[in-house]
Structures are given as C-alpha cells and as structure tokens.
Amino acid sequence: MDGHDPDDFDFETRAIRAGIERSDQGEHSEAIYATSSFVFASAAEAAARFSGEQSGNIYSRFTNPTVRMFERRLAALEGGEACVATSSGMSAVLSVCMALLRQGDHVVAARGLFGTTTSLLTQYLTRFGIAVSFVSTTDYAAWAAAIEPGRTRLLIIETPTNPLGEVADIRQLATLAHDVGARLVVDNCFCTPALQRPLALGADLVIHSATKYLDGQGRCMGGAVVGDAETVGKEVLGFLRTAGPSLSPFNAWIFLKGLETLALRMRAHSEQALELARWLQTQPGVARVYYPGLPDHPQHALAAAQQSAFGGIVSFEVAGGRAAAWRLIDATRLISITANLGDTKTTITHPATTTHGRLPAEEREKAGIGEGLLRLSVGLESLTDLKRDLARGLA
Ligand SMILES: *Cc1c(COP(=O)(O)O)cnc(C)c1O
C-alpha cells in the first residue's frame, strides 16, 4: 500500500487503501484494466512469463491488475496471506473443493449451509468419489463423531447460519479439524471481515460471496477465497486459472468501491437489525425472533465473543403459518420481495418456499424452518419506514 505495510493500519484504513497499484497515469481511484491479455516487450519476455521465470500479467483468466487490487485488499481485511477472486460465491466454494479434494476424501459440513453449497456437495462432488456427512452446526459431539481421521479433509461451516442465525464456535471446530490434519473452511458471507475474522480464530480458509455485503448494493456477482499463500496462492489459483471461473475486472472494481464503506455499512446494518429485532419481539402476531444480538438467542454469548456486532439478518416466525407469512410479504410496499441479501435495500423472503423449498418438508421442519418463518436482510432505509412497512402485514 503505497510503500506502507497494510498491517500497520487499522481496518477502516485498510478497507480504503490496501492493495492499490497506481499506474503511471497517477489516477487516484483504482483503474479498471479492461483487457483480456497483456503484451510482452519481446519473444524472450513472453517465454519468461509463460515459464514462470519472470512474474507479471499474461492473461486475465490468470491475473488482472484490478482483480489483484481487490484480492490484496480483501486479504488485508481478513488477515490472510493470499486471496483469489472468483466469478461468484459458488465458484469460490467449487474452487476450494476441486483444489483440495480427491477421490476417496471425506467432507464434514454443517447442515445449515447455503442450499446451493449443499447441492454442490451432494449432487456433484459425490459423483467423483467424495463422501459428505452433514451435522448440526452447534453439536460438537456430532462433529467429532462424523470426522474420520485420515479421510476427512475439510470441515465446512457458515456462521451465523441462514436463516436462523445459529453461531458456530470457530475455535473449537478448528481444533477438531487440526487434530486430524483436516482444514476448517468458513463461509464468512454474513459477517464479512468487518465483524468477524475466522482466520484469527483458527480457521484455515475463508470463502466469500462478494455478491452480498462486500458489494453491498446488489450490483454484481463475485466471490473470493482467502488463506495461506501455498493453499490459496498456489493450489486454489491453480484450479481457477485452469477451470476459468475468474472475476471480471469491472466487478472487481465495484467490490473495491464496496469495501471502502464496508466497516460503516456493517455497523449500520447491525444497529438497524438489532433495533428491528427488538421491535419485532414486541409485535402481536410474532411468535419468535431469531437474531444472535438478542440476549435470549442460544449462542448470544458466543456471538458477542466471536463477532464485533451481530450483522444484518433477522428472521422471525409469525403465528398463522404460510398464509400469515405470505400475507405479511404481500402487504409490504417498501421492502423488496427477493431472496438476495446484503443490500442497502431491505429484502424479505419466505425460506420454506424459496431458498429452502427444495428440502423435503420433514427435513425442513427438523432444521427449524417453519411455514411461518420470514427472513429479513435489514437494509439502510429509515427504521421508521421499515417498521411501518412490516406493521401493515402484522396487523
Ligand atoms: C449467496 C451465498 C453463496 C453463493 O454466492 P453466489 O455469489 O450467489 O454464487 C454462498 N454462501 C452464502 C452464505 C451465500 O449467502
């Protein structure tokens, strides 16, 4: 960062200034390098770049300066040695699995994972001789029992979980993984490094859907993997540059701008969500509110120790099942009816018939996702307006 060590600066400063590579034009804002390939001064230089003798850009499927600025900035925020950016959050998950797993390996994953991550593991990885076990996010005895020493390579979690906000003890799961030479992978989508830094708690790899809070304004798709230089900078990058789910420089630029306001936004999302969760608890027709920031949340103390705030996702159960839940959604005029999250715009979704609709009803109930459950991604609009919009459907 302009000759300074990014580690010397606080988080807010790194979010704005880490990773900048200024060109000889002296631009202040990061440049968008919209180029698929890079030219060489001579045939000998081309040969040296391709052989790896000389470092430098070759082709944007491998490296691109705008993408690299985003990677370096996110690495500085998560406290990782290396970061590789991907075309979506799912391609980040895929890249980790393809880079680090082989036939005969075993993965233990939390039952509450993002639905598409679960599908990727069960429908695709299992085709290639990789076994997957699912356990409850917070049942550590079940994690210990599911791990097969010598065969289990990855433990995969999200914390807090979607949509019920269950919080996993990252330190404890990292110890379980390391005891058998496995790695702990944390999808840090809900907290972002502004609220939680899994690597400092012992996790080996962090995965992001940059589509969510890193962008923060619902504009484009992207993802990232952060970790040590060998695993991420060599193994994950090796898969990415071969298979091709690379991040577009345009999207990298948008994420760079998103990161500049990340700390501010996550603080504001968290404050708004906490107040809305408290307000929902007082509303007639609301049977239960799920938010790790509420003192009656089962992992409130752990969340308070592990995170610097509680994030922007609030779920709540309305009395009256699906009919009441859908009525509330349809009564909103301001809040967007969409399954996306991590936007300045507040969004509402009915998990049982959307994000978790593919689960058999029995499994869904077992996971605590009832017909009356609604999930809010609390945005940055006026809280007065948000309460008014929800009160209409609660009345
Ligand atoms: C959205 C999401 C993903 C997938 O990211 P995409 O960018 O949509 O591919 C993975 N994990 C979590 C927790 C998510 O919310």
XYZ file of C-alpha atoms and ligand atoms in Angstrom:
410
model
C 0.000 0.000 0.000
C 1.998 2.978 -1.274
C 5.089 1.573 0.381
C 3.448 1.021 3.762
C 2.767 -2.314 5.354
C -1.041 -2.718 5.382
C -0.746 -4.384 8.789
C 0.311 -1.028 10.220
C -3.131 0.423 9.558
C -6.486 -0.088 11.213
C -9.286 -1.995 9.490
C -11.115 1.109 8.205
C -7.918 2.407 6.592
C -7.038 -0.923 5.005
C -10.586 -1.179 3.599
C -9.991 2.066 1.717
C -6.299 1.929 0.864
C -4.905 -1.619 0.906
C -3.885 -3.185 -2.364
C -3.810 -0.098 -4.556
C -1.482 -0.398 -7.557
C -1.295 3.043 -9.120
C -0.348 3.258 -12.799
C 1.975 5.886 -14.295
C -1.140 7.994 -15.034
C -1.356 8.820 -11.326
C -5.077 8.004 -11.050
C -6.464 8.451 -7.522
C -9.316 5.936 -7.785
C -8.377 2.398 -8.796
C -8.194 1.845 -12.568
C -10.308 -0.737 -14.389
C -7.984 -2.826 -16.534
C -10.457 -3.969 -19.180
C -8.105 -6.212 -21.095
C -8.134 -9.941 -21.685
C -4.407 -10.233 -22.410
C -1.151 -8.379 -21.780
C 1.658 -7.656 -24.235
C 5.329 -8.546 -23.900
C 8.339 -6.491 -24.936
C 9.893 -9.420 -26.782
C 9.619 -13.109 -27.563
C 12.116 -13.787 -24.801
C 9.971 -11.898 -22.272
C 6.865 -13.828 -23.374
C 8.747 -17.086 -22.864
C 9.991 -15.984 -19.437
C 6.465 -15.036 -18.311
C 4.982 -18.316 -19.510
C 7.704 -20.404 -17.878
C 7.211 -18.548 -14.613
C 10.804 -17.314 -14.640
C 9.508 -13.750 -14.695
C 6.418 -12.641 -12.783
C 3.813 -10.452 -14.457
C 0.481 -10.493 -16.229
C -0.186 -12.851 -19.134
C -3.923 -13.276 -19.477
C -6.884 -12.137 -17.327
C -8.036 -15.676 -16.617
C -4.776 -15.903 -14.580
C -4.277 -12.406 -13.200
C -5.599 -8.902 -13.826
C -4.430 -5.744 -12.004
C -7.929 -4.571 -10.986
C -8.807 -8.035 -9.735
C -5.468 -8.204 -7.918
C -6.195 -4.916 -6.112
C -9.456 -6.425 -4.829
C -7.685 -9.645 -3.827
C -4.938 -7.818 -1.950
C -7.423 -5.573 -0.162
C -9.672 -8.459 0.939
C -6.627 -10.472 2.061
C -5.537 -7.488 4.177
C -9.021 -7.259 5.726
C -9.344 -10.975 6.515
C -5.736 -11.176 7.705
C -4.781 -13.845 5.144
C -1.551 -14.212 3.172
C -3.334 -14.675 -0.138
C -6.714 -14.172 -1.773
C -8.077 -15.440 -5.067
C -11.171 -13.794 -6.532
C -13.823 -15.800 -8.352
C -16.805 -15.136 -10.613
C -19.368 -15.933 -7.873
C -19.589 -17.226 -4.325
C -20.417 -20.681 -5.653
C -17.312 -20.759 -7.837
C -15.300 -19.918 -4.702
C -16.786 -22.972 -2.953
C -16.216 -25.111 -6.049
C -12.608 -23.927 -6.428
C -11.766 -24.849 -2.827
C -13.296 -28.309 -3.230
C -11.687 -29.026 -6.602
C -8.291 -27.752 -5.494
C -8.142 -29.595 -2.177
C -10.174 -32.811 -2.543
C -9.579 -36.030 -4.401
C -11.339 -39.358 -4.828
C -11.850 -41.149 -1.509
C -11.752 -37.979 0.597
C -14.431 -37.076 3.101
C -16.024 -33.723 3.963
C -18.000 -32.862 7.092
C -20.363 -29.952 6.518
C -22.851 -28.078 8.643
C -26.454 -28.965 7.944
C -27.461 -25.323 7.773
C -25.215 -24.402 4.812
C -26.388 -22.189 1.938
C -28.664 -24.501 -0.121
C -26.594 -24.398 -3.296
C -23.415 -25.274 -1.379
C -25.232 -28.335 -0.025
C -26.366 -29.246 -3.567
C -22.843 -28.846 -4.921
C -21.551 -31.259 -2.285
C -24.347 -33.852 -2.525
C -25.193 -33.794 -6.249
C -21.809 -33.187 -7.840
C -18.823 -33.907 -5.582
C -20.234 -37.293 -4.586
C -20.081 -38.284 -8.301
C -16.310 -38.141 -8.051
C -15.967 -40.426 -5.063
C -16.007 -37.746 -2.375
C -18.119 -38.590 0.671
C -20.024 -35.908 2.583
C -21.529 -36.026 6.089
C -23.835 -33.365 7.481
C -24.072 -32.446 11.138
C -25.814 -29.802 13.203
C -23.820 -26.563 13.266
C -23.727 -26.374 17.071
C -23.471 -30.070 18.036
C -19.708 -30.516 18.626
C -20.066 -34.143 19.697
C -21.685 -34.820 16.320
C -18.796 -33.063 14.519
C -16.275 -35.153 16.455
C -18.198 -38.352 15.698
C -18.529 -37.564 11.974
C -14.827 -36.850 11.452
C -12.892 -39.802 10.036
C -9.184 -39.441 10.851
C -7.049 -39.854 7.746
C -10.002 -39.437 5.398
C -11.733 -36.210 6.414
C -10.022 -33.314 4.624
C -12.432 -30.394 5.059
C -14.915 -29.101 7.623
C -17.249 -26.505 6.092
C -19.379 -24.039 8.045
C -21.205 -20.740 7.851
C -21.637 -18.681 10.985
C -24.120 -17.221 11.703
C -26.267 -19.597 9.665
C -29.004 -18.754 7.214
C -31.833 -18.165 8.102
C -31.881 -18.956 11.863
C -28.628 -17.223 12.854
C -27.071 -20.181 14.680
C -23.487 -19.428 15.696
C -20.676 -21.997 15.437
C -17.607 -21.891 17.664
C -14.846 -21.366 15.082
C -12.006 -22.044 17.569
C -13.491 -25.338 18.689
C -14.143 -26.597 15.148
C -10.640 -25.520 14.055
C -9.169 -27.643 16.856
C -11.297 -30.642 15.832
C -10.133 -30.241 12.220
C -6.455 -29.757 13.060
C -6.397 -32.775 15.381
C -6.865 -34.989 12.293
C -4.902 -32.867 9.794
C -8.080 -31.501 8.160
C -8.860 -27.874 7.310
C -11.686 -25.675 8.562
C -13.401 -23.631 5.835
C -15.632 -20.730 6.947
C -18.073 -19.016 4.601
C -17.866 -15.506 6.084
C -20.620 -14.059 3.924
C -22.975 -12.952 6.713
C -20.408 -11.176 8.904
C -17.695 -10.094 6.452
C -14.262 -9.300 7.937
C -15.749 -6.086 9.334
C -17.494 -8.159 12.038
C -15.626 -11.488 12.175
C -12.163 -12.698 11.167
C -12.226 -16.507 11.084
C -8.509 -16.896 10.249
C -7.551 -15.194 13.520
C -9.832 -17.692 15.323
C -8.031 -20.673 13.774
C -9.905 -21.285 10.510
C -7.740 -22.241 7.523
C -9.752 -20.798 4.669
C -12.398 -18.104 4.304
C -14.897 -18.153 1.458
C -16.948 -15.170 0.315
C -19.914 -14.494 -1.849
C -18.851 -10.927 -2.723
C -22.302 -10.628 -4.297
C -23.662 -9.879 -0.829
C -22.199 -7.407 1.687
C -18.794 -6.878 0.024
C -20.610 -5.234 -2.876
C -23.346 -4.132 -0.510
C -25.589 -2.617 -3.125
C -26.812 -5.632 -5.077
C -24.982 -4.830 -8.317
C -22.911 -7.815 -9.398
C -21.756 -11.370 -8.778
C -18.398 -12.391 -7.412
C -16.593 -14.408 -4.771
C -13.250 -14.983 -3.123
C -11.108 -17.448 -1.176
C -8.653 -16.212 1.469
C -5.988 -18.195 3.297
C -2.289 -19.051 3.292
C -0.036 -18.428 0.307
C 0.547 -22.085 -0.519
C -3.083 -23.269 -0.348
C -4.759 -20.231 -1.885
C -1.995 -18.601 -3.914
C -0.884 -21.894 -5.498
C -3.479 -24.676 -5.138
C -6.746 -22.709 -5.421
C -5.297 -20.319 -8.014
C -4.044 -23.349 -9.955
C -7.581 -24.700 -10.271
C -9.048 -21.278 -11.042
C -6.669 -20.414 -13.857
C -7.222 -23.845 -15.390
C -11.006 -24.090 -14.995
C -11.727 -20.409 -15.594
C -14.300 -19.036 -13.101
C -12.267 -15.815 -12.848
C -13.643 -12.485 -11.634
C -14.327 -9.753 -14.199
C -12.246 -6.574 -13.656
C -15.441 -4.482 -13.817
C -16.929 -6.459 -10.927
C -13.624 -6.329 -9.013
C -13.741 -2.533 -9.282
C -17.285 -2.436 -7.887
C -16.188 -4.639 -4.969
C -13.196 -2.354 -4.336
C -15.643 0.546 -4.007
C -17.875 -1.623 -1.812
C -15.009 -2.466 0.549
C -14.308 1.244 1.103
C -17.608 1.574 3.007
C -17.754 -1.965 4.433
C -16.996 -1.107 8.066
C -19.508 1.748 8.078
C -22.205 -0.281 6.394
C -21.819 -3.394 8.550
C -22.022 -1.268 11.690
C -25.181 0.424 10.391
C -26.770 -2.849 9.192
C -26.087 -4.367 12.620
C -27.567 -1.412 14.529
C -30.682 -1.365 12.367
C -31.124 -5.145 12.599
C -30.787 -5.151 16.401
C -33.376 -2.440 16.800
C -35.758 -4.101 14.347
C -35.314 -7.483 16.089
C -36.169 -5.893 19.450
C -39.193 -4.174 17.933
C -40.402 -7.402 16.281
C -40.305 -9.131 19.685
C -42.917 -6.656 20.929
C -45.278 -7.096 17.977
C -48.511 -9.067 18.233
C -48.523 -11.941 15.771
C -44.751 -12.500 16.040
C -44.172 -15.839 17.748
C -40.362 -15.801 17.805
C -37.430 -13.697 16.617
C -34.077 -15.202 15.600
C -31.149 -12.795 15.892
C -27.792 -13.509 17.588
C -27.806 -9.984 19.035
C -30.803 -10.739 21.260
C -29.847 -11.841 24.794
C -32.257 -14.813 24.601
C -30.544 -16.215 21.474
C -28.962 -19.583 22.440
C -25.486 -18.566 21.198
C -25.659 -14.891 22.115
C -22.566 -15.032 24.338
C -20.511 -16.858 21.705
C -21.601 -14.396 19.008
C -20.648 -11.499 21.265
C -17.195 -13.012 21.839
C -16.534 -14.034 18.245
C -18.064 -11.111 16.347
C -17.787 -7.353 16.836
C -21.507 -6.915 16.000
C -24.373 -9.203 15.049
C -24.963 -8.490 11.351
C -27.978 -7.549 9.281
C -30.007 -10.754 9.015
C -33.101 -11.123 11.207
C -35.595 -13.974 10.936
C -38.933 -14.225 12.667
C -41.817 -16.613 12.954
C -45.358 -15.333 12.538
C -48.310 -17.106 14.077
C -50.598 -18.491 11.370
C -48.127 -20.407 9.196
C -47.644 -19.904 5.484
C -50.846 -17.914 4.937
C -49.870 -15.335 7.540
C -46.252 -15.202 6.313
C -47.258 -14.672 2.687
C -49.872 -12.075 3.744
C -47.154 -10.109 5.529
C -44.852 -10.272 2.493
C -47.637 -9.177 0.147
C -48.605 -6.270 2.402
C -45.155 -4.661 2.120
C -44.779 -1.670 -0.203
C -41.193 -0.671 0.529
C -39.300 -3.869 1.361
C -38.197 -5.856 -1.713
C -39.539 -9.375 -2.151
C -36.338 -11.109 -3.206
C -34.093 -13.853 -1.898
C -30.914 -11.770 -2.192
C -29.301 -10.334 0.934
C -26.575 -7.949 1.974
C -28.006 -4.929 0.164
C -28.685 -1.364 1.303
C -32.269 -2.181 0.291
C -34.153 -4.270 2.850
C -35.335 -7.600 1.435
C -37.844 -10.162 2.698
C -38.125 -13.830 1.837
C -40.128 -16.906 2.871
C -37.391 -19.570 3.228
C -39.744 -22.587 3.296
C -40.976 -21.888 -0.261
C -37.878 -20.235 -1.767
C -34.285 -20.709 -0.543
C -35.133 -23.910 1.347
C -38.040 -25.049 -0.871
C -36.117 -27.973 -2.340
C -35.655 -29.615 1.065
C -38.225 -32.294 1.893
C -40.830 -30.847 4.340
C -39.696 -33.215 7.091
C -36.046 -32.121 6.862
C -37.092 -28.502 6.710
C -39.106 -28.787 9.904
C -36.212 -30.605 11.564
C -33.922 -27.718 10.608
C -36.372 -25.336 12.284
C -37.536 -23.675 9.074
C -41.260 -23.497 9.623
C -44.032 -22.306 7.304
C -44.406 -19.130 9.339
C -40.717 -18.166 9.146
C -39.667 -14.974 7.358
C -36.123 -13.730 6.745
C -35.219 -10.072 6.548
C -31.953 -8.705 5.246
C -32.133 -5.385 7.029
C -31.007 -2.533 4.802
C -30.155 1.067 5.467
C -33.511 2.776 4.873
C -35.218 4.666 7.706
C -36.185 2.288 10.518
C -39.450 4.176 10.959
C -40.376 3.375 7.363
C -39.315 -0.270 7.722
C -41.383 -0.736 10.885
C -44.400 0.870 9.220
C -43.999 -1.425 6.216
C -43.904 -4.555 8.396
C -46.620 -3.371 10.806
C -49.118 -3.255 7.940
C -48.778 -7.001 7.376
C -48.652 -7.820 11.104
C -51.906 -6.001 11.853
C -25.161 -16.264 -1.752
C -24.330 -17.154 -0.946
C -23.409 -18.029 -1.543
C -23.266 -18.163 -3.031
O -22.803 -16.982 -3.618
P -23.157 -16.521 -5.106
O -22.376 -15.273 -5.248
O -24.635 -16.370 -5.187
O -22.671 -17.608 -6.012
C -22.618 -18.806 -0.709
N -22.736 -18.739 0.628
C -23.617 -17.918 1.227
C -23.706 -17.897 2.723
C -24.447 -17.099 0.479
O -25.326 -16.305 1.082
